[in-house]
Amino acid sequence: MEEKVIGEYAEDLEFWGNKLINVNLYLYKDGQSSIINTAVYGRNM
């Protein structure tokens, strides 16, 4: 996959967690899929 994220290739987006928010972004293009995941701490929670 190319090294840029384009919105039209986003297949799914997941958020879960309480104080630590986990995020998964699922991408699909030309028969290839990729998952980008990260975690961030929420503010004022």
Short mmCIF file of C-alpha atoms in Angstrom, two decimals, residues 11-28:
data_model
loop_
_atom_site.label_atom_id
_atom_site.label_comp_id
_atom_site.label_asym_id
_atom_site.label_seq_id
_atom_site.Cartn_x
_atom_site.Cartn_y
_atom_site.Cartn_z
CA GLU A 11 -13.37 0.37 5.49
CA ASP A 12 -13.99 0.50 9.25
CA LEU A 13 -13.08 2.58 12.30
CA GLU A 14 -13.24 1.27 15.89
CA PHE A 15 -12.95 3.09 19.22
CA TRP A 16 -12.98 1.39 22.63
CA GLY A 17 -11.65 1.86 26.11
CA ASN A 18 -12.15 4.03 29.15
CA LYS A 19 -9.18 6.17 30.20
CA LEU A 20 -6.94 4.80 27.46
CA ILE A 21 -8.85 5.06 24.16
CA ASN A 22 -7.85 2.48 21.55
CA VAL A 23 -8.41 3.21 17.86
CA ASN A 24 -8.25 0.85 14.87
CA LEU A 25 -8.54 2.10 11.28
CA TYR A 26 -9.09 -0.58 8.64
CA LEU A 27 -8.03 0.29 5.08
CA TYR A 28 -8.68 -1.64 1.86
#
